[in-house]
PDB file of C-alpha atoms in Angstrom:
ATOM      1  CA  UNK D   1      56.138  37.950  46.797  1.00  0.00           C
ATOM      2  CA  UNK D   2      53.628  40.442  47.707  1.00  0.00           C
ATOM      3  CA  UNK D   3      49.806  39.219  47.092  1.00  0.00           C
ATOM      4  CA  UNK D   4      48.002  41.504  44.528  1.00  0.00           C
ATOM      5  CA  UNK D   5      46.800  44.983  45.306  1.00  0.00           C
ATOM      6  CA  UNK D   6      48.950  45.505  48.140  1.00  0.00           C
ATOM      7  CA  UNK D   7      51.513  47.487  48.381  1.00  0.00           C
ATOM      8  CA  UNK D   8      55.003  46.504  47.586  1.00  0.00           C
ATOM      9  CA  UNK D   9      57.640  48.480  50.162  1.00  0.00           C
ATOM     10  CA  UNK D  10      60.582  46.800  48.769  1.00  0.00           C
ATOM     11  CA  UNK D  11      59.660  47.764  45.245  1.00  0.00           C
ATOM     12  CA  UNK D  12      57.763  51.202  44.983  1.00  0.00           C
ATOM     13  CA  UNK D  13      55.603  51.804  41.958  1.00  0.00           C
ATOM     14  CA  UNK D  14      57.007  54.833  39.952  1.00  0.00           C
ATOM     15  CA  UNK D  15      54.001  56.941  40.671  1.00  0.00           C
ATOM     16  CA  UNK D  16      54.666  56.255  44.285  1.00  0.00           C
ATOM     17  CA  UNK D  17      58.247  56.953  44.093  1.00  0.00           C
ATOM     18  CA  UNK D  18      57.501  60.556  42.325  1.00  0.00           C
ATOM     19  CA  UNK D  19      55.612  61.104  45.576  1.00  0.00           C
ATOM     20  CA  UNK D  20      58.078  60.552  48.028  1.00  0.00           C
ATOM     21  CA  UNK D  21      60.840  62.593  45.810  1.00  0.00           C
ATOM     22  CA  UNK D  22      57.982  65.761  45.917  1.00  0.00           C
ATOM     23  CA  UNK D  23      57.547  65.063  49.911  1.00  0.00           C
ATOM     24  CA  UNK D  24      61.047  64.813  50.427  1.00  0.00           C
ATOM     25  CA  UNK D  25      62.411  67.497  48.415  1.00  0.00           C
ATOM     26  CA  UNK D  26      59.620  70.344  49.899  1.00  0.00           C
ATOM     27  CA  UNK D  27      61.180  72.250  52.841  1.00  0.00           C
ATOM     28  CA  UNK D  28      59.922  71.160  56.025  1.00  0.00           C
ATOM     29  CA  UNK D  29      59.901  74.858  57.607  1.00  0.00           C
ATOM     30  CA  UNK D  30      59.307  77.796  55.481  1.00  0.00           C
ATOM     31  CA  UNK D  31      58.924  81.812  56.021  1.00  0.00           C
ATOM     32  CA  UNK D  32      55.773  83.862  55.898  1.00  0.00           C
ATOM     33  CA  UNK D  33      57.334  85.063  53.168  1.00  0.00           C
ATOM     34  CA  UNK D  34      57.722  82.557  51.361  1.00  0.00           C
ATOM     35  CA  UNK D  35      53.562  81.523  51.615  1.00  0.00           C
ATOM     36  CA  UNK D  36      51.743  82.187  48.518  1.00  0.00           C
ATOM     37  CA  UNK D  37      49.778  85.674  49.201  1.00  0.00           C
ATOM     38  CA  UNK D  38      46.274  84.109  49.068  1.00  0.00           C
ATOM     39  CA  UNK D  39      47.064  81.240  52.213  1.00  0.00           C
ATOM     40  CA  UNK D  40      49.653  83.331  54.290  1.00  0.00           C
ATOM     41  CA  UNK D  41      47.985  83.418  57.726  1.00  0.00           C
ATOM     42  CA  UNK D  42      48.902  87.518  58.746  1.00  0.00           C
ATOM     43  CA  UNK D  43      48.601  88.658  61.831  1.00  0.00           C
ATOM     44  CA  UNK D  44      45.679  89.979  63.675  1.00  0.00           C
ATOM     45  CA  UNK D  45      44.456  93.774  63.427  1.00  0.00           C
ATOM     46  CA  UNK D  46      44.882  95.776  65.897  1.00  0.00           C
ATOM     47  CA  UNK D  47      40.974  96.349  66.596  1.00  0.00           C
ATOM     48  CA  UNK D  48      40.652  92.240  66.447  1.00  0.00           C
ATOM     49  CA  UNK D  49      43.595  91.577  68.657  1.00  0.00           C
ATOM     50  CA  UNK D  50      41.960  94.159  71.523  1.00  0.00           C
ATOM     51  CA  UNK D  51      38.368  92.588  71.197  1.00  0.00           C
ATOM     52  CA  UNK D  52      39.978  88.903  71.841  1.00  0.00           C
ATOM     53  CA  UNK D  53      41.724  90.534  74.888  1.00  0.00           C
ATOM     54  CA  UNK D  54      38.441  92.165  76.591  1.00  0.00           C
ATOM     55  CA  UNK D  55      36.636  88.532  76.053  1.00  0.00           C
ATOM     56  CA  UNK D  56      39.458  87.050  77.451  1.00  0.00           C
ATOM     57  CA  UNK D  57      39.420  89.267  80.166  1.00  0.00           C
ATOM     58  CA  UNK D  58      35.756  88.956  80.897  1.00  0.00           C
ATOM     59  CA  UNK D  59      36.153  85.311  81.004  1.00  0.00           C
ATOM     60  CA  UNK D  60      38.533  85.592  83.467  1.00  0.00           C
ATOM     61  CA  UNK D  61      36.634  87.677  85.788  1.00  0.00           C
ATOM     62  CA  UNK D  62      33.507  85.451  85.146  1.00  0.00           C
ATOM     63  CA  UNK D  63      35.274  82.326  86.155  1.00  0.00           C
ATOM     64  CA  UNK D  64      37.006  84.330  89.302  1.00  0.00           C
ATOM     65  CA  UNK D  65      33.444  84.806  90.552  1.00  0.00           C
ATOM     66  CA  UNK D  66      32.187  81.597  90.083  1.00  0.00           C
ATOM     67  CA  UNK D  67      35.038  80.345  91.554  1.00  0.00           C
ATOM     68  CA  UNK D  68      34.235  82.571  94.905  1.00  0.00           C
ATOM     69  CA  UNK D  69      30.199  81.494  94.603  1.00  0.00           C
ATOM     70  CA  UNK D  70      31.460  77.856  94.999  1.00  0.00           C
ATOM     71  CA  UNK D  71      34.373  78.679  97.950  1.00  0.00           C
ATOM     72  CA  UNK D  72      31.939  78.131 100.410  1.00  0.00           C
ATOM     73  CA  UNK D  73      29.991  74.567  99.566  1.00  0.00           C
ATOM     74  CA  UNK D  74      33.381  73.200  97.795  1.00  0.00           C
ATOM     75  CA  UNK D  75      36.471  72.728 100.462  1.00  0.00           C
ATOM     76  CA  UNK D  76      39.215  72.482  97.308  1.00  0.00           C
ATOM     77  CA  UNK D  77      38.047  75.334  95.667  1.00  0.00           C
ATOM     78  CA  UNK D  78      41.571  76.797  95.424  1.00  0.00           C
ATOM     79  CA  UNK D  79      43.379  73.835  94.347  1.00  0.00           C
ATOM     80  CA  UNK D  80      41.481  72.657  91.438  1.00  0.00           C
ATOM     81  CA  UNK D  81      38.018  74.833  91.579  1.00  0.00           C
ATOM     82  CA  UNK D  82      39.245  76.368  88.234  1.00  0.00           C
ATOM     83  CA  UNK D  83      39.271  73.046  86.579  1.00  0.00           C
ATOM     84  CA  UNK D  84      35.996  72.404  87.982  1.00  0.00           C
ATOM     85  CA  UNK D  85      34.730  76.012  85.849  1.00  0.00           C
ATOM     86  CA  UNK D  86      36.307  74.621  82.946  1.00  0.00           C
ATOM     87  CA  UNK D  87      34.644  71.634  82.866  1.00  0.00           C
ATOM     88  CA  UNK D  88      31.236  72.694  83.643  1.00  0.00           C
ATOM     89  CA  UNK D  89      31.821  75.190  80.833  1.00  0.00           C
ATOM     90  CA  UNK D  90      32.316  72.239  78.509  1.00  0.00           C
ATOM     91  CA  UNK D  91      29.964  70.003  79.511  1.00  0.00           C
ATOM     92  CA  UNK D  92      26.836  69.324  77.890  1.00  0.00           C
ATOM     93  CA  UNK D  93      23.463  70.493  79.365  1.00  0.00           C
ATOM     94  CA  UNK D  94      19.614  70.543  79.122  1.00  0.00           C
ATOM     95  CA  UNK D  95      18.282  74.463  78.896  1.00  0.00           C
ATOM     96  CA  UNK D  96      15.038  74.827  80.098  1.00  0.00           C
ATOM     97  CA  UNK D  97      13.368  78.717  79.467  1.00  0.00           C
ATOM     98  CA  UNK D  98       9.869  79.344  81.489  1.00  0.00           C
ATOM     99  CA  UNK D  99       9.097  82.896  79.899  1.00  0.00           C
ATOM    100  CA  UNK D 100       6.192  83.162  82.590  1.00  0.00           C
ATOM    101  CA  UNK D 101       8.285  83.040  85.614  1.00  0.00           C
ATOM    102  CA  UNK D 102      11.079  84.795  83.431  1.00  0.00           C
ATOM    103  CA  UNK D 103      13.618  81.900  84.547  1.00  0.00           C
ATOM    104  CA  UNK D 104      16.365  80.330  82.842  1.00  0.00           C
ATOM    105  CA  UNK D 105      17.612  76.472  84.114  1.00  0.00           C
ATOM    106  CA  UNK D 106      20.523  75.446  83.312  1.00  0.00           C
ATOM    107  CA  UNK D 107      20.562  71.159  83.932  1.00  0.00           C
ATOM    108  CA  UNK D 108      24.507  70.090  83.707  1.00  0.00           C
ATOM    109  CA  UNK D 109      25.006  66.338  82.282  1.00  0.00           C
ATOM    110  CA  UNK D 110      27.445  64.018  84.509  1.00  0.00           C
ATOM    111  CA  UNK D 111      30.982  65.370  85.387  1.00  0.00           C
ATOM    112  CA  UNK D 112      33.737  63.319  85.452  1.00  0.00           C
ATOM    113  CA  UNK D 113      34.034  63.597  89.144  1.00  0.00           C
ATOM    114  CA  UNK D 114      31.376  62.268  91.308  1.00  0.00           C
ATOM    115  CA  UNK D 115      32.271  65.169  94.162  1.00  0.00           C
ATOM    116  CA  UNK D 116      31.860  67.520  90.826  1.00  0.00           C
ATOM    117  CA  UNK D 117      28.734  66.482  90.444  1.00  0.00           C
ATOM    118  CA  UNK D 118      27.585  67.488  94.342  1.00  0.00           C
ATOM    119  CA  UNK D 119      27.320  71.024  93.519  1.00  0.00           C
TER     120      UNK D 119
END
């Protein structure tokens, strides 16, 4: 016998039971079509779809030249200096501005890497 307020899985409640019968009988794939019109997900616009592309782009490029500013003081550069990028991208870090010497520091947190953090 189950103790009180539990759960019983040998005998579902009713309300329970409805539940499963709704979860069970909704399709588990349907077609865009067949989304109500104010959640269907549609596709991007054209002008949308070309912006994503050029900051893609750029963030490619950016990351290319990082990547050859680092060749020369980090030996692996081309095996895993792109996953290096990424994670200094996504690491936290202090920002320091000194508007007299018109400077901008950038202070990275620990990497996961000790050799990372040699840069």
């Amino acid at each position: 016998m189950a103790p009180s307020g539990k759960f019983n899985f040998r005998h579902p409640s009713p309300v329970i039971e409805n539940q499963w019968n709704i979860k069970m009988s909704t399709p588990y794939k349907i077609t865009l079509d067949q989304m109500p019109e104010q959640i269907r997900h549609n596709k991007l616009k054209t002008e949308s779809k070309k912006l994503k592309n050029i900051i893609v782009v750029l963030s490619y490029r950016g990351e290319c030249d990082i990547k050859n500013i680092i060749a020369p003081v980090y030996k692996n550069t081309e095996n895993d200096g792109r996953k290096l990028i990424q994670e200094i991208f996504t690491t936290d870090a202090d920002i320091a501005i000194d508007n007299q010497a018109k400077t901008c520091t950038v202070t990275l947190h620990t990497l996961s890497s000790p050799r990372h953090n040699d840069l």
